[in-house]
mmCIF file of C-alpha atoms in Angstrom:
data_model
loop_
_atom_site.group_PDB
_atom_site.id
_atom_site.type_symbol
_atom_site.label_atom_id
_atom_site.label_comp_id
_atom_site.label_asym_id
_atom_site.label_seq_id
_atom_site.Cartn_x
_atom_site.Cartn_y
_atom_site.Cartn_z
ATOM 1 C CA UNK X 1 17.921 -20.396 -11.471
ATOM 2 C CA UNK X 2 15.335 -19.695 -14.104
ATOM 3 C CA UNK X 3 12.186 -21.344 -11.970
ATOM 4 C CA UNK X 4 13.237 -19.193 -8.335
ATOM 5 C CA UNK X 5 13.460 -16.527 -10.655
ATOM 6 C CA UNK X 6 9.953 -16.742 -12.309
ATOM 7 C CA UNK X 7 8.370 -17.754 -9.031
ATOM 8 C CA UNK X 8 9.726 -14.644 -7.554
ATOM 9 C CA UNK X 9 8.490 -12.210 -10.065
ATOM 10 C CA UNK X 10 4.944 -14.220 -9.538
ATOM 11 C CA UNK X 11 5.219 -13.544 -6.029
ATOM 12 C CA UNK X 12 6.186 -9.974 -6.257
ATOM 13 C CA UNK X 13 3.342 -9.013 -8.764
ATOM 14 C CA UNK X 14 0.996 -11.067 -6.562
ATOM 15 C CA UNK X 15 1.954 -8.893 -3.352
ATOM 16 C CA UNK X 16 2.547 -5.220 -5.690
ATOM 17 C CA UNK X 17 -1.528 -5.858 -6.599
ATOM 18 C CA UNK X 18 -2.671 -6.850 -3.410
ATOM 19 C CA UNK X 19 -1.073 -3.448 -1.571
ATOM 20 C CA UNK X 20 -2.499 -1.550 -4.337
ATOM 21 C CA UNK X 21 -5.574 -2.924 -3.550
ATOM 22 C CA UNK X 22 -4.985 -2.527 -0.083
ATOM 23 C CA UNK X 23 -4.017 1.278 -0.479
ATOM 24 C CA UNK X 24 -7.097 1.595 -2.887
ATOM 25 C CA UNK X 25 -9.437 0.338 -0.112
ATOM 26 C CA UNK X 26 -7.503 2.370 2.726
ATOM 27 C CA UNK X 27 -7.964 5.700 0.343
ATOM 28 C CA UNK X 28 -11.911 4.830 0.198
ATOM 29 C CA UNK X 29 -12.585 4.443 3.797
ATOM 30 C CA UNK X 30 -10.742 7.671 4.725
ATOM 31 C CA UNK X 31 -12.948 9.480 2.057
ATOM 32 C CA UNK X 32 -15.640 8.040 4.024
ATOM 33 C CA UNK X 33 -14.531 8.744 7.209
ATOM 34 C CA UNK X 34 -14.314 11.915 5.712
ATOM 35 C CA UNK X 35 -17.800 12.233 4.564
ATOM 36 C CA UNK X 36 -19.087 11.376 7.609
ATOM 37 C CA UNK X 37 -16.858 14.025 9.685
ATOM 38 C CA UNK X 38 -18.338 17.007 7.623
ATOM 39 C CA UNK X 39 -22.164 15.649 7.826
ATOM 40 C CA UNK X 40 -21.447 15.255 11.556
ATOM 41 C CA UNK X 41 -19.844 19.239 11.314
ATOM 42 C CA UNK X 42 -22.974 20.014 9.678
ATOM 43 C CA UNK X 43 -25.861 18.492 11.613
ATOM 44 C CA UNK X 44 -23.849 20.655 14.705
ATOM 45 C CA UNK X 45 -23.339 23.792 12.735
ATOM 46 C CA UNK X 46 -26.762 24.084 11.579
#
């Protein structure tokens, strides 16, 4: 019981870190998108 147990907490830290990287990653290219939406707005406005 103690071994499944331990393996599973392993496991769920492992996948909990690699979403928040995931998410982290996600949040960074929408910022870029971002970024790249206004200059586009921009180089039309002006």
């Amino acid at each position: 019981m103690k071994a499944p147990a331990a393996q599973y907490v392993a496991n769920w830290r492992r996948r909990t870190r690699a979403v928040a990287q995931h998410e982290r990653g996600r949040a960074w290219l929408l910022h870029r998108w971002e970024l790249d939406a206004a200059r586009v707005l921009v180089l039309f406005l002006v």
